[in-house]
mmCIF file of C-alpha atoms and ligand atoms in Angstrom:
data_model
loop_
_atom_site.group_PDB
_atom_site.id
_atom_site.type_symbol
_atom_site.label_atom_id
_atom_site.label_comp_id
_atom_site.label_asym_id
_atom_site.label_seq_id
_atom_site.Cartn_x
_atom_site.Cartn_y
_atom_site.Cartn_z
ATOM 1 C CA MET A 1 67.664 87.863 121.109
ATOM 2 C CA LYS A 2 66.052 91.067 118.683
ATOM 3 C CA LEU A 3 67.364 92.202 115.282
ATOM 4 C CA ALA A 4 66.861 95.794 113.594
ATOM 5 C CA ILE A 5 66.654 95.571 109.616
ATOM 6 C CA MET A 6 67.201 98.738 108.344
ATOM 7 C CA GLY A 7 67.234 100.436 104.359
ATOM 8 C CA ALA A 8 67.241 104.252 103.707
ATOM 9 C CA MET A 9 64.282 104.420 101.526
ATOM 10 C CA PRO A 10 60.669 103.408 101.623
ATOM 11 C CA GLU A 11 61.658 101.094 98.468
ATOM 12 C CA GLU A 12 64.513 99.383 100.390
ATOM 13 C CA ILE A 13 61.771 97.925 102.988
ATOM 14 C CA GLU A 14 58.618 97.562 101.297
ATOM 15 C CA PRO A 15 60.000 94.150 100.342
ATOM 16 C CA LEU A 16 60.688 92.854 103.815
ATOM 17 C CA LEU A 17 57.465 94.214 105.294
ATOM 18 C CA GLU A 18 55.379 92.528 102.494
ATOM 19 C CA PHE A 19 57.443 88.954 103.381
ATOM 20 C CA PHE A 20 56.913 90.138 107.365
ATOM 21 C CA GLY A 21 53.338 91.501 106.883
ATOM 22 C CA GLY A 22 51.175 91.769 110.514
ATOM 23 C CA TYR A 23 53.306 94.717 111.585
ATOM 24 C CA GLU A 24 52.658 97.060 114.522
ATOM 25 C CA THR A 25 53.692 100.463 113.766
ATOM 26 C CA VAL A 26 55.923 102.872 116.705
ATOM 27 C CA VAL A 27 56.347 106.653 115.714
ATOM 28 C CA TYR A 28 59.737 107.736 117.417
ATOM 29 C CA ALA A 29 62.019 110.617 116.660
ATOM 30 C CA SER A 30 59.978 111.808 113.913
ATOM 31 C CA ASN A 31 60.442 108.269 111.827
ATOM 32 C CA LYS A 32 58.626 104.761 111.476
ATOM 33 C CA TYR A 33 59.866 101.513 113.401
ATOM 34 C CA TYR A 34 57.688 98.321 112.132
ATOM 35 C CA LYS A 35 57.639 95.702 114.863
ATOM 36 C CA VAL A 36 57.427 92.306 113.818
ATOM 37 C CA ASN A 37 57.408 88.809 115.584
ATOM 38 C CA TYR A 38 59.034 86.243 112.668
ATOM 39 C CA LYS A 39 59.426 82.488 114.357
ATOM 40 C CA GLY A 40 59.684 83.325 117.772
ATOM 41 C CA THR A 41 61.716 86.816 117.120
ATOM 42 C CA ASP A 42 61.112 90.249 117.641
ATOM 43 C CA ILE A 43 62.551 91.984 114.352
ATOM 44 C CA VAL A 44 62.309 96.048 114.131
ATOM 45 C CA ILE A 45 62.491 97.492 110.320
ATOM 46 C CA ALA A 46 62.483 100.708 109.313
ATOM 47 C CA TYR A 47 63.904 102.871 106.445
ATOM 48 C CA SER A 48 65.322 105.644 107.884
ATOM 49 C CA LYS A 49 65.489 108.350 104.983
ATOM 50 C CA ILE A 50 68.338 109.136 103.523
ATOM 51 C CA GLY A 51 71.689 110.315 104.199
ATOM 52 C CA LYS A 52 74.498 110.049 106.954
ATOM 53 C CA VAL A 53 72.506 112.079 109.906
ATOM 54 C CA ASN A 54 69.325 110.415 109.245
ATOM 55 C CA SER A 55 70.659 106.631 109.434
ATOM 56 C CA THR A 56 72.722 107.507 112.923
ATOM 57 C CA ILE A 57 69.414 108.451 114.383
ATOM 58 C CA THR A 58 67.667 105.655 113.551
ATOM 59 C CA ALA A 59 70.491 102.844 114.074
ATOM 60 C CA SER A 60 70.856 104.211 117.405
ATOM 61 C CA VAL A 61 67.255 104.192 118.246
ATOM 62 C CA MET A 62 66.658 100.452 117.313
ATOM 63 C CA ILE A 63 69.190 99.467 119.130
ATOM 64 C CA GLN A 64 69.215 102.589 122.417
ATOM 65 C CA LYS A 65 65.251 102.412 122.282
ATOM 66 C CA PHE A 66 63.791 98.883 120.907
ATOM 67 C CA GLY A 67 66.746 97.032 122.498
ATOM 68 C CA CYS A 68 67.929 95.395 119.362
ATOM 69 C CA GLU A 69 71.445 93.013 118.838
ATOM 70 C CA LYS A 70 72.052 92.692 115.605
ATOM 71 C CA LEU A 71 71.762 95.013 112.796
ATOM 72 C CA LEU A 72 71.209 94.058 109.204
ATOM 73 C CA PHE A 73 70.796 97.083 106.371
ATOM 74 C CA SER A 74 69.953 96.291 103.005
ATOM 75 C CA GLY A 75 69.296 98.643 99.943
ATOM 76 C CA VAL A 76 70.935 99.757 96.884
ATOM 77 C CA ALA A 77 74.310 101.475 95.902
ATOM 78 C CA GLY A 78 76.300 102.787 93.196
ATOM 79 C CA ALA A 79 79.086 100.471 91.698
ATOM 80 C CA VAL A 80 82.823 102.141 91.642
ATOM 81 C CA CYS A 81 84.190 98.967 90.640
ATOM 82 C CA ASP A 82 84.177 97.027 87.206
ATOM 83 C CA THR A 83 83.154 93.916 88.626
ATOM 84 C CA LEU A 84 80.018 95.293 89.660
ATOM 85 C CA LYS A 85 77.284 95.302 87.626
ATOM 86 C CA VAL A 86 73.364 96.620 87.967
ATOM 87 C CA GLY A 87 71.940 94.105 90.305
ATOM 88 C CA ASP A 88 75.003 92.531 91.833
ATOM 89 C CA LEU A 89 75.037 92.150 95.661
ATOM 90 C CA VAL A 90 78.083 93.621 97.382
ATOM 91 C CA VAL A 91 78.410 92.813 101.143
ATOM 92 C CA ALA A 92 80.470 95.535 102.753
ATOM 93 C CA THR A 93 83.687 94.415 104.563
ATOM 94 C CA LYS A 94 84.335 97.533 105.964
ATOM 95 C CA LEU A 95 83.555 100.973 105.095
ATOM 96 C CA ALA A 96 84.131 104.853 105.302
ATOM 97 C CA GLN A 97 82.906 107.999 105.050
ATOM 98 C CA HIS A 98 83.942 109.607 102.052
ATOM 99 C CA ASP A 99 83.339 113.219 102.321
ATOM 100 C CA LEU A 100 85.124 113.575 105.813
ATOM 101 C CA ASP A 101 87.906 115.780 105.037
ATOM 102 C CA ILE A 102 90.422 117.248 107.208
ATOM 103 C CA SER A 103 93.253 116.950 104.945
ATOM 104 C CA ALA A 104 94.044 120.440 105.549
ATOM 105 C CA PHE A 105 95.750 119.071 108.785
ATOM 106 C CA GLY A 106 97.140 116.114 107.202
ATOM 107 C CA HIS A 107 94.956 113.577 107.993
ATOM 108 C CA PRO A 108 94.087 110.688 106.076
ATOM 109 C CA TYR A 109 90.597 111.502 103.647
ATOM 110 C CA GLY A 110 87.636 109.616 106.335
ATOM 111 C CA TYR A 111 89.511 110.626 109.432
ATOM 112 C CA VAL A 112 88.961 112.589 112.542
ATOM 113 C CA PRO A 113 90.770 112.337 115.712
ATOM 114 C CA GLU A 114 90.118 109.453 118.347
ATOM 115 C CA GLY A 115 88.377 107.601 114.970
ATOM 116 C CA SER A 116 89.121 105.623 112.197
ATOM 117 C CA VAL A 117 89.293 105.579 108.773
ATOM 118 C CA PHE A 118 87.706 102.392 108.120
ATOM 119 C CA GLU A 119 84.856 100.896 110.371
ATOM 120 C CA GLU A 120 84.767 96.711 110.201
ATOM 121 C CA ALA A 121 81.467 94.970 110.020
ATOM 122 C CA ASP A 122 80.815 92.212 111.841
ATOM 123 C CA LYS A 123 82.538 89.289 110.329
ATOM 124 C CA GLY A 124 79.793 86.178 111.980
ATOM 125 C CA LEU A 125 77.542 87.847 110.058
ATOM 126 C CA ILE A 126 79.139 87.973 106.812
ATOM 127 C CA GLU A 127 80.242 84.350 107.150
ATOM 128 C CA ILE A 128 76.319 83.822 107.911
ATOM 129 C CA ALA A 129 75.512 85.615 104.301
ATOM 130 C CA LYS A 130 78.594 83.641 102.456
ATOM 131 C CA GLU A 131 76.590 80.304 103.475
ATOM 132 C CA VAL A 132 73.396 81.748 102.375
ATOM 133 C CA ALA A 133 75.127 82.756 98.722
ATOM 134 C CA LYS A 134 76.966 79.245 98.501
ATOM 135 C CA GLU A 135 73.377 77.415 99.615
ATOM 136 C CA LYS A 136 71.486 79.166 97.002
ATOM 137 C CA GLY A 137 73.661 79.570 94.203
ATOM 138 C CA ILE A 138 73.853 83.399 94.844
ATOM 139 C CA ASP A 139 76.996 85.432 93.334
ATOM 140 C CA LEU A 140 77.465 87.666 96.894
ATOM 141 C CA LYS A 141 80.911 89.837 96.412
ATOM 142 C CA ASP A 142 82.250 91.491 99.331
ATOM 143 C CA GLY A 143 84.332 94.601 99.163
ATOM 144 C CA ILE A 144 84.684 98.046 101.174
ATOM 145 C CA ILE A 145 82.070 100.574 100.834
ATOM 146 C CA VAL A 146 81.943 103.883 101.318
ATOM 147 C CA THR A 147 79.327 105.987 102.593
ATOM 148 C CA GLY A 148 79.067 110.603 101.598
ATOM 149 C CA ASP A 149 75.932 112.651 101.966
ATOM 150 C CA GLN A 150 75.731 113.315 98.309
ATOM 151 C CA PHE A 151 74.552 111.060 95.130
ATOM 152 C CA VAL A 152 77.391 110.537 92.808
ATOM 153 C CA CYS A 153 76.968 111.049 89.779
ATOM 154 C CA ASP A 154 80.767 111.849 88.216
ATOM 155 C CA VAL A 155 83.106 109.610 86.524
ATOM 156 C CA GLU A 156 86.076 112.114 88.490
ATOM 157 C CA ARG A 157 84.479 111.696 92.012
ATOM 158 C CA LYS A 158 83.623 108.089 91.587
ATOM 159 C CA ASN A 159 87.070 107.273 90.323
ATOM 160 C CA TRP A 160 88.786 109.583 93.175
ATOM 161 C CA ILE A 161 86.634 107.883 95.458
ATOM 162 C CA ALA A 162 87.353 104.233 94.393
ATOM 163 C CA LYS A 163 91.192 104.976 94.412
ATOM 164 C CA THR A 164 91.415 107.061 97.950
ATOM 165 C CA PHE A 165 89.358 104.190 99.480
ATOM 166 C CA GLU A 166 89.792 101.130 97.275
ATOM 167 C CA ALA A 167 86.157 100.978 97.139
ATOM 168 C CA SER A 168 83.914 98.784 95.229
ATOM 169 C CA ALA A 169 80.480 100.566 95.963
ATOM 170 C CA LEU A 170 79.444 103.768 97.236
ATOM 171 C CA GLU A 171 75.907 104.882 99.070
ATOM 172 C CA MET A 172 74.822 107.413 101.598
ATOM 173 C CA GLU A 173 73.978 105.430 104.866
ATOM 174 C CA GLY A 174 76.598 102.715 105.838
ATOM 175 C CA ALA A 175 79.222 104.483 107.150
ATOM 176 C CA SER A 176 77.304 106.170 109.556
ATOM 177 C CA VAL A 177 75.064 103.248 110.953
ATOM 178 C CA ALA A 178 78.707 101.310 111.262
ATOM 179 C CA VAL A 179 79.981 104.107 113.965
ATOM 180 C CA THR A 180 76.789 103.970 115.427
ATOM 181 C CA CYS A 181 76.904 100.706 115.792
ATOM 182 C CA ASN A 182 80.380 99.951 116.955
ATOM 183 C CA ALA A 183 80.132 102.611 119.284
ATOM 184 C CA LEU A 184 77.530 100.639 121.074
ATOM 185 C CA GLY A 185 78.927 96.937 120.190
ATOM 186 C CA VAL A 186 76.184 95.725 118.589
ATOM 187 C CA PRO A 187 77.429 93.381 115.269
ATOM 188 C CA PHE A 188 75.868 94.452 111.836
ATOM 189 C CA PHE A 189 75.952 93.769 108.330
ATOM 190 C CA ILE A 190 75.522 96.457 105.394
ATOM 191 C CA LEU A 191 74.030 94.455 102.259
ATOM 192 C CA ARG A 192 73.860 96.594 99.012
ATOM 193 C CA ALA A 193 72.025 95.503 95.051
ATOM 194 C CA ILE A 194 74.236 98.145 92.524
ATOM 195 C CA SER A 195 71.241 100.000 90.770
ATOM 196 C CA ASP A 196 74.116 102.273 89.228
ATOM 197 C CA ALA A 197 77.484 103.062 88.018
ATOM 198 C CA ALA A 198 77.627 106.712 90.012
ATOM 199 C CA ASP A 199 78.574 107.842 86.415
ATOM 200 C CA MET A 200 76.913 110.400 84.540
ATOM 201 C CA ASP A 201 73.861 108.304 84.196
ATOM 202 C CA ALA A 202 73.497 107.628 87.433
ATOM 203 C CA SER A 203 70.294 109.215 88.870
ATOM 204 C CA PHE A 204 68.516 107.713 85.260
ATOM 205 C CA SER A 205 69.881 104.176 86.184
ATOM 206 C CA PHE A 206 68.798 104.269 89.948
ATOM 207 C CA ASP A 207 65.206 105.735 89.418
ATOM 208 C CA GLU A 208 64.881 102.494 86.527
ATOM 209 C CA PHE A 209 66.669 99.758 88.829
ATOM 210 C CA LEU A 210 66.208 100.809 92.401
ATOM 211 C CA GLU A 211 62.743 98.593 93.031
ATOM 212 C CA THR A 212 64.346 95.639 91.266
ATOM 213 C CA SER A 213 68.018 96.029 92.965
ATOM 214 C CA ALA A 214 66.329 96.802 96.365
ATOM 215 C CA LYS A 215 64.089 93.519 96.385
ATOM 216 C CA VAL A 216 67.719 91.602 95.309
ATOM 217 C CA SER A 217 68.958 92.744 98.615
ATOM 218 C CA ALA A 218 66.108 92.782 100.928
ATOM 219 C CA ASP A 219 65.372 89.053 99.236
ATOM 220 C CA PHE A 220 68.772 88.216 100.371
ATOM 221 C CA VAL A 221 68.632 89.607 104.213
ATOM 222 C CA ILE A 222 65.538 87.646 104.276
ATOM 223 C CA ARG A 223 67.317 84.269 103.555
ATOM 224 C CA MET A 224 70.109 85.589 106.129
ATOM 225 C CA VAL A 225 67.483 86.489 108.679
ATOM 226 C CA ASP A 226 66.105 82.362 108.601
ATOM 227 C CA LYS A 227 69.695 81.355 108.988
ATOM 228 C CA ILE A 228 70.318 83.544 112.241
ATOM 229 C CA ILE A 229 67.287 82.571 113.891
ATOM 230 C CA ASP A 230 67.820 78.412 113.284
ATOM 231 C CA ALA A 231 71.482 79.054 114.146
HETATM 232 C C1 4EZ B 301 72.029 106.421 99.113
HETATM 233 N N1 4EZ B 301 70.956 105.445 97.886
HETATM 234 C C2 4EZ B 301 70.949 106.103 96.945
HETATM 235 C C3 4EZ B 301 69.861 107.666 97.548
HETATM 236 C C4 4EZ B 301 69.501 108.297 96.135
HETATM 237 C C5 4EZ B 301 67.183 109.671 95.199
HETATM 238 C C6 4EZ B 301 65.768 110.093 95.900
HETATM 239 C C7 4EZ B 301 71.802 104.573 97.584
HETATM 240 C C8 4EZ B 301 72.820 105.129 95.991
HETATM 241 C C9 4EZ B 301 73.312 105.985 95.935
HETATM 242 N N2 4EZ B 301 74.329 107.178 96.778
HETATM 243 C C10 4EZ B 301 72.398 104.512 94.806
HETATM 244 N N3 4EZ B 301 73.354 104.599 93.919
HETATM 245 C C11 4EZ B 301 74.004 106.333 94.951
HETATM 246 C C12 4EZ B 301 75.096 106.822 94.045
HETATM 247 N N4 4EZ B 301 75.616 106.892 92.545
HETATM 248 N N5 4EZ B 301 75.558 107.858 94.911
HETATM 249 C C13 4EZ B 301 74.912 107.712 96.192
HETATM 250 O O1 4EZ B 301 72.410 105.016 100.068
HETATM 251 C C14 4EZ B 301 67.789 109.663 96.044
#
């Protein structure tokens, strides 16, 4: 079995490269892919660069070029519910694109014909995450994560998104990775640690907590990899 682990920014995968070490770098489609072997399992690690298009390319390359059969995403997100604070971990049950809008034609937000508003994450991987959390005494929340090509730092926009999609957190890559993986039949898992509250202080909070929150998420994903490999 070959695993993919991706983030969007260098900071989101650095703790992974440090942990797994000794990687081979492959440049493809204007991006770098880091190949490692961990306990006999091939793992491809990459950061996509920010946004839906970049993350779609990277997920697609990891699956179609490198042959990855499961994909784990690790990164940070803005909280849009009161129960999530900086440093908290949230796993996506399902994901939607909050900036996809053909509502002028009477369609729901996030919907396009022949698509669906929500893309479901793999239940088996979520189950593994819950076991890891239980064993290690980590507080892992789950919820709907929504994605758009915008850094949300506005309470009105944030509240509209939270209400429209019943979302817990938002970011800029999860739903596009979800669409890609579901289209290609590859089980995926999206984990995020909170870096900000998508409000007027979001950019400052993001800058302050990007590294620490990214590490919280990456450390959890490493434990999941152990569990996936040992299973
Ligand atoms: C995108 N990522 C942010 C990238 C910001 C600055 C150079 C996660 C994220 C996020 N996305 C954390 N907080 C967010 C927010 N409030 N809105 C959107 O995945 C790059």
